[in-house]
Coordinates of C-alpha atoms in Angstrom, one line a residue:
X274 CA -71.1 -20.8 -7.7
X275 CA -69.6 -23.9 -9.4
X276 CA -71.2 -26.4 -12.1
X277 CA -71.6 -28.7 -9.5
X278 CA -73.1 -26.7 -6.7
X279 CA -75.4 -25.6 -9.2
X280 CA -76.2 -29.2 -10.3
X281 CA -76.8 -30.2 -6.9
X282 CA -79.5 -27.7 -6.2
X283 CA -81.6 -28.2 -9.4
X284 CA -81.3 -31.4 -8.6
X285 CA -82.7 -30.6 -5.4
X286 CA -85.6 -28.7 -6.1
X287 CA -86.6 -31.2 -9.0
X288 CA -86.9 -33.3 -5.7
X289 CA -88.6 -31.5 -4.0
X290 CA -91.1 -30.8 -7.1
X291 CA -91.3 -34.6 -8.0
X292 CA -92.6 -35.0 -4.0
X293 CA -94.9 -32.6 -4.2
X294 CA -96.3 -33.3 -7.3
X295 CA -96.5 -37.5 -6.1
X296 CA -97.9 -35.8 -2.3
X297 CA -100.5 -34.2 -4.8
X298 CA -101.2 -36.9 -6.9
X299 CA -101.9 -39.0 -4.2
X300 CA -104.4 -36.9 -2.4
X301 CA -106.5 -36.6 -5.8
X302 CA -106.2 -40.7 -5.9
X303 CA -107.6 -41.1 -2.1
X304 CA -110.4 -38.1 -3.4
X305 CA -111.1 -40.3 -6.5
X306 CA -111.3 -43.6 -4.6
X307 CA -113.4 -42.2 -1.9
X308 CA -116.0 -40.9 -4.6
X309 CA -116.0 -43.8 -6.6
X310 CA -116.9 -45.5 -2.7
X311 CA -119.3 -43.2 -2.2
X312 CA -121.0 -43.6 -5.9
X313 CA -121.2 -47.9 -5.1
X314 CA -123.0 -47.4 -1.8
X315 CA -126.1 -48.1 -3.5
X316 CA -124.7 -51.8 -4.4
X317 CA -122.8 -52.3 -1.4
X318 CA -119.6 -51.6 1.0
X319 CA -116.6 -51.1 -1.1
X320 CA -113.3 -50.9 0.9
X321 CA -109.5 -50.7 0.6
X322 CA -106.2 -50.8 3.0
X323 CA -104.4 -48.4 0.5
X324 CA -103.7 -46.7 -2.5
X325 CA -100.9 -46.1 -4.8
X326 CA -100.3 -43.9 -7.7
X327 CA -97.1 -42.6 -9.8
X328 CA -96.3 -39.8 -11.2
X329 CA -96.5 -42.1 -15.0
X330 CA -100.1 -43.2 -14.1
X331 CA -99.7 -46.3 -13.5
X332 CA -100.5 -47.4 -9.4
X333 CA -101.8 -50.1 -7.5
X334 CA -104.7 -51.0 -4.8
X335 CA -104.2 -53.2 -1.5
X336 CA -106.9 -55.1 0.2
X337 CA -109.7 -54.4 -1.8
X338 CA -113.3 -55.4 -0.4
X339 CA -116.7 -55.8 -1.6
X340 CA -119.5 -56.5 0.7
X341 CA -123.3 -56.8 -1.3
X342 CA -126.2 -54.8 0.2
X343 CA -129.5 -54.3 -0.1
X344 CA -130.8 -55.2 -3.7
X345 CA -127.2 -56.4 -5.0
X346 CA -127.2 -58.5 -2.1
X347 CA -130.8 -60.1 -2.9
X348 CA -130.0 -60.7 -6.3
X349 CA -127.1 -62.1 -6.0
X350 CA -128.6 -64.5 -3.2
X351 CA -125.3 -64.1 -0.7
X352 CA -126.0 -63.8 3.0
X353 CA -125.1 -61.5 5.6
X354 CA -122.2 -60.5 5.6
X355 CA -120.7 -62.1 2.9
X356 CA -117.7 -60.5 1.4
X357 CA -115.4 -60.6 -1.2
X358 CA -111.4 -59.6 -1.3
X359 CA -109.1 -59.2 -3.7
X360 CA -105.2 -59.0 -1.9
X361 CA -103.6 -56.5 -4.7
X362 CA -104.7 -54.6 -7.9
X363 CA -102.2 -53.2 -10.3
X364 CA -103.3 -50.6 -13.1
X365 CA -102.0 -49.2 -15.9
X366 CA -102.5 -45.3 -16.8
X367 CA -106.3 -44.6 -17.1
X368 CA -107.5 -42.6 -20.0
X369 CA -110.8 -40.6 -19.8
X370 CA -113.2 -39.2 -21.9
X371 CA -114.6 -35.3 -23.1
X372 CA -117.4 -35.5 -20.3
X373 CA -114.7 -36.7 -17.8
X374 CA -116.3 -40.4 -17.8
X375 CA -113.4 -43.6 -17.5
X376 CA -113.0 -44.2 -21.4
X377 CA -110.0 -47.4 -20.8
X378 CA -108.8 -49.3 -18.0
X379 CA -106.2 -52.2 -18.1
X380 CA -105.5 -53.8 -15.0
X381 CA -104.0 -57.5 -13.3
X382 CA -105.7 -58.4 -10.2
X383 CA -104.0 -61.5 -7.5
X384 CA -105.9 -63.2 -4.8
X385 CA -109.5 -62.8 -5.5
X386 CA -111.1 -64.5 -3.3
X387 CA -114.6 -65.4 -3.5
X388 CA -116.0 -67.4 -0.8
X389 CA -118.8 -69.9 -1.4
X390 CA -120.4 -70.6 1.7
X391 CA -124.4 -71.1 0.1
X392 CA -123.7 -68.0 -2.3
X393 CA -124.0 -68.0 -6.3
X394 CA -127.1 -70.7 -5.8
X395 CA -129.0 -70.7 -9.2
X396 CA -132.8 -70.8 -8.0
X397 CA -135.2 -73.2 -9.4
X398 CA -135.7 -77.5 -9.1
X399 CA -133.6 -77.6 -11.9
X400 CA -130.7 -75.5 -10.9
X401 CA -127.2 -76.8 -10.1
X402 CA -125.7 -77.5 -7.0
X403 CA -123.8 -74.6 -5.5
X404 CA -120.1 -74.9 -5.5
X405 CA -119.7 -75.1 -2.0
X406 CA -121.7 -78.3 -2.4
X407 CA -118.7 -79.4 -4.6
X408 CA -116.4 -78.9 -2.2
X409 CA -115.4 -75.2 -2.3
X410 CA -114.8 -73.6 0.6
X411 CA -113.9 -69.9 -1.9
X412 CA -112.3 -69.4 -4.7
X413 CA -109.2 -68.0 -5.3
X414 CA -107.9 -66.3 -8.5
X415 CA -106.0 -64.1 -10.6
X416 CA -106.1 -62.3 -13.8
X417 CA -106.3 -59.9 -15.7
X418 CA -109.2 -57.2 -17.0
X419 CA -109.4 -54.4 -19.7
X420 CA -111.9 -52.1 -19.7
X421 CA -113.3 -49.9 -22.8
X422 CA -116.0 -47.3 -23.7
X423 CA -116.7 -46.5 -27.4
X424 CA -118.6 -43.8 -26.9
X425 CA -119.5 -42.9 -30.4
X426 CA -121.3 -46.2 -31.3
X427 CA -122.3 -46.3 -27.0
X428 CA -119.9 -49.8 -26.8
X429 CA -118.5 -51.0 -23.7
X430 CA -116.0 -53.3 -24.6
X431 CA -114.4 -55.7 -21.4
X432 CA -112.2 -58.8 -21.5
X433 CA -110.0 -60.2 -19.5
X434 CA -109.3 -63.6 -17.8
X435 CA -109.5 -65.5 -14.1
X436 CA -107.6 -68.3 -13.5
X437 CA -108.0 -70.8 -10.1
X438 CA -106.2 -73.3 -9.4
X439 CA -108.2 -76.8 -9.3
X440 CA -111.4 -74.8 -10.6
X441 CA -111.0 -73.4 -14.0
X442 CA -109.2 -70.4 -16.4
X443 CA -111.8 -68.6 -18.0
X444 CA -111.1 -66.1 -20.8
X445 CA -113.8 -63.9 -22.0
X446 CA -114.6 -61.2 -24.0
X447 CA -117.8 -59.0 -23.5
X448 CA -119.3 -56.2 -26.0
X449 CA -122.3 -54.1 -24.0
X450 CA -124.6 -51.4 -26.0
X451 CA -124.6 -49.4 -23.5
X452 CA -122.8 -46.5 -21.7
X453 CA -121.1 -45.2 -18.2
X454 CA -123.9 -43.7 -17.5
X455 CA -126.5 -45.8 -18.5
X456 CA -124.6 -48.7 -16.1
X457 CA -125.3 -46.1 -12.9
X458 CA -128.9 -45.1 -14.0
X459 CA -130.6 -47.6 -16.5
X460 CA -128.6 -51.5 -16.2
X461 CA -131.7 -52.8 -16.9
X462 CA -131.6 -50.9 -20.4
X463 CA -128.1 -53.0 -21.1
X464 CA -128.1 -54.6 -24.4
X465 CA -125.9 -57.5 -25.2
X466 CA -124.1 -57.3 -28.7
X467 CA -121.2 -60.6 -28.6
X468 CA -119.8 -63.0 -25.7
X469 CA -117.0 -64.9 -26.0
X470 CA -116.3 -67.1 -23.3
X471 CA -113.2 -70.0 -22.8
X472 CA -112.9 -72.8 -20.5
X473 CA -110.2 -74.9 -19.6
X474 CA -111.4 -77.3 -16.9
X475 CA -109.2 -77.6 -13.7
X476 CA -111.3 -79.6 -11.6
X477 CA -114.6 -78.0 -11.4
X478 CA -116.2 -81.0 -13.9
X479 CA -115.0 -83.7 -12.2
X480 CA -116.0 -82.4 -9.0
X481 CA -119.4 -82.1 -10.8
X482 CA -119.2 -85.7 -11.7
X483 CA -118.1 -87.1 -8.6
X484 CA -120.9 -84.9 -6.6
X485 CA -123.5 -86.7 -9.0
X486 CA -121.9 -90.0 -8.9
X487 CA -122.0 -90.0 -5.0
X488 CA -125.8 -88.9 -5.2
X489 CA -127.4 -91.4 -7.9
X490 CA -124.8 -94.1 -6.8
X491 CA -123.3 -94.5 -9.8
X492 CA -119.9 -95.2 -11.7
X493 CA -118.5 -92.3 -13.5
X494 CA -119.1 -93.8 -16.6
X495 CA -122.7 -93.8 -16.1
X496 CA -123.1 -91.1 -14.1
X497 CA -121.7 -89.5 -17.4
X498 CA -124.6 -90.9 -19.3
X499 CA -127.2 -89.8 -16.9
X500 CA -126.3 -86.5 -16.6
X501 CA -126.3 -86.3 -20.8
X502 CA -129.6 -88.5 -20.5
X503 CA -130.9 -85.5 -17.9
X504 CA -129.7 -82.8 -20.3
X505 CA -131.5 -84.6 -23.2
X506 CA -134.4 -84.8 -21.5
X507 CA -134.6 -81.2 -20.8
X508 CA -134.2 -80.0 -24.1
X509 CA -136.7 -81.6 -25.1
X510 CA -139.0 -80.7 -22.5
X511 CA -138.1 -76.9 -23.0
X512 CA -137.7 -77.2 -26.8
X513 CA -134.5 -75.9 -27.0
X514 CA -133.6 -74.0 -30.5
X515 CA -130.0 -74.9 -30.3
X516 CA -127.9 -76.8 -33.4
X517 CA -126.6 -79.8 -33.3
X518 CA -123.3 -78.9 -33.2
X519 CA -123.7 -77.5 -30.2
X520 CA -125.6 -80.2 -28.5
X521 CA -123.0 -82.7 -30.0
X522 CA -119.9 -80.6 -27.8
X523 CA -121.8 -80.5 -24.6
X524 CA -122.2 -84.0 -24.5
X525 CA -118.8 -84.6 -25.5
X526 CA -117.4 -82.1 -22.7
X527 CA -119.3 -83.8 -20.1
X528 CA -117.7 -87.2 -21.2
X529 CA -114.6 -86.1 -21.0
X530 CA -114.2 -82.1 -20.0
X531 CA -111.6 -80.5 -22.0
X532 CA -111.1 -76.6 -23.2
X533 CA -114.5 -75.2 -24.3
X534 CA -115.8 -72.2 -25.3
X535 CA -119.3 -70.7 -25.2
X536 CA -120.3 -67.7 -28.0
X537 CA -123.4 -65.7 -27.9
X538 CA -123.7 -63.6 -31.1
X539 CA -127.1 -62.2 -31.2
X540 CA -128.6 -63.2 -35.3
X541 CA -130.4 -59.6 -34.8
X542 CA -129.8 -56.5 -33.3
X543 CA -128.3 -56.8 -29.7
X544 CA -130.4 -58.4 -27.0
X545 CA -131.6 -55.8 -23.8
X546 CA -130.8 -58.2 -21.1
X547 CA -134.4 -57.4 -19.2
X548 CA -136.1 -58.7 -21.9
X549 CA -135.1 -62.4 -21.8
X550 CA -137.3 -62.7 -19.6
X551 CA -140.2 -62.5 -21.9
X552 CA -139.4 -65.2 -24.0
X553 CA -139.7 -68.9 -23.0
X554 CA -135.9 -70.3 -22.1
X555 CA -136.1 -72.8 -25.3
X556 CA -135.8 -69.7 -27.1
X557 CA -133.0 -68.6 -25.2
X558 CA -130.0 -70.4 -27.4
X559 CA -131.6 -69.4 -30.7
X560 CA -132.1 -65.7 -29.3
X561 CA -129.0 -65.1 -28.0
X562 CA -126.8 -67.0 -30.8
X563 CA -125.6 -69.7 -28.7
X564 CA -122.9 -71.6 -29.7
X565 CA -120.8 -74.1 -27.8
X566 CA -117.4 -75.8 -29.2
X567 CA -114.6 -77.9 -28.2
X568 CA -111.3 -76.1 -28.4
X569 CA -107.8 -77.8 -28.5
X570 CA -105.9 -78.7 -25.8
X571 CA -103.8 -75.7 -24.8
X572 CA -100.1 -76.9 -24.8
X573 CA -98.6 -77.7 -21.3
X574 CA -95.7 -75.5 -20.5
X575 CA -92.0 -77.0 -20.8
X576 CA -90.2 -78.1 -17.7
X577 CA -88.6 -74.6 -16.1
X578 CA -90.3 -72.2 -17.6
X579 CA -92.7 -69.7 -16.2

């Protein structure tokens, strides 16, 4: 037989072994995505067109969907048959854990889109109108998210970013004490360690403003100074524990809304998120280790790039 005969038939049985091995590997991804569907059925209807994984890790999802249910849907306030999509997500390799558990996830998610309709309403006289009352038909977004357990100091570590066009980009970064399991059988044991939250304003503020304006019948100017009037007022009222500094931004993003970013940094031990609710809201800022700055403008992007 010569070299090249030879040549050519390892190279096709390496074929033939690569296709069986992506056949197989895409079976086990259709076994894992239907589990992990079967495991959210408690929070709702989770759905996808299709799945794709190579034989390097790496794959990507098509037509994701969420619908709430039951509890998820009460406490999130949407109504029947509300849904969210999300038109492609690309991941890199998973890693896992000893006990088999997701240990870190990095992935980059395009068209998220969440509609408004009357959902995300904030209860209460004092709450804020809901963004389809500022004109928002949905959202749509794209980003990025990395997910992380720690599991010898129980640390769930997520941060990413969303970016929407005439909304907002949002960066963030999350530490949870808590663990995989303790998100499936205990979240109301979760326990906040730090936040780290960025804003760039894209047009959700003056949106804000102009729904306000419209409402009191007022210039933006003033409409400016009654909603800082409002959010004096209330602090007051509720005896906020917040610093000045603090106070002193807020007002200044509402005059004129720029790139902010809100910190919570608990002075103590990390907060268990059920338990806010047994302290009065003025507390709240001084609890939590709220902290709100003004951030530089980030630098537009020169003609032709990107």
């Amino acid at each position: 037989m010569s070299l090249g005969a030879l040549l050519m038939r390892l190279l096709l049985l390496a074929g033939i072994a690569a296709g069986a091995a992506q056949w197989w590997l895409l079976q086990r991804a259709e076994f894992v995505a239907q589990q992990i569907a079967a495991q959210w059925q408690g929070y709702g209807r989770l759905h996808y067109e299709r799945i794709w994984v190579w034989l390097w890790g790496s794959g990507s999802v098509r037509n994701l969907s969420f619908e709430p249910t039951g509890l998820t849907q009460a406490a999130l306030g949407t109504p029947l048959g509300y849904r969210l999509s999300i038109g492609r997500v690309d991941f890199d390799r998973p890693s896992f854990g000893e006990d088999g558990s997701l240990a870190e996830l990095r992935l980059r998610y395009t068209d998220l889109v969440l509609p408004m309709q009357d959902a995300y309403r904030l209860r209460g006289r004092q709450a804020p109108p809901a963004l389809a009352a500022l004109g928002y038909d949905a959202l749509h977004l794209h980003g990025r998210l990395h997910w992380q357990q720690v599991a010898a100091s129980s640390l769930l570590l997520l941060d990413g970013d969303a970016q929407g066009a005439d909304f907002a980009d949002l960066r963030f970064g999350l530490q949870l004490d808590a663990t995989v399991s303790q998100l499936q059988r205990a979240p109301d044991q979760i326990g906040l360690r730090k936040l780290n939250l960025e804003i760039e304003d894209r047009g959700l503020m003056p949106r804000y403003r102009q729904y306000w304006a419209t409402k009191l019948q007022l210039t933006p100017e003033a409409t400016a100074q009654a909603l800082i009037a409002e959010l004096d007022q209330r602090a007051a009222r509720e005896r906020w524990k917040w610093d000045e500094a603090s106070s002193a931004a807020l007002r200044a993003f509402i005059r004129d809304p720029r790139r902010a970013a809100i910190d919570l940094d608990p002075p103590g031990d990390d907060v268990i998120l059920k338990n806010l609710s047994l302290y009065r809201v003025g507390d709240w800022p001084q609890l939590l280790g709220l902290r709100f700055r003004l951030l530089e403008q980030a630098p537009e992007p020169a003609p032709g790039s990107g």
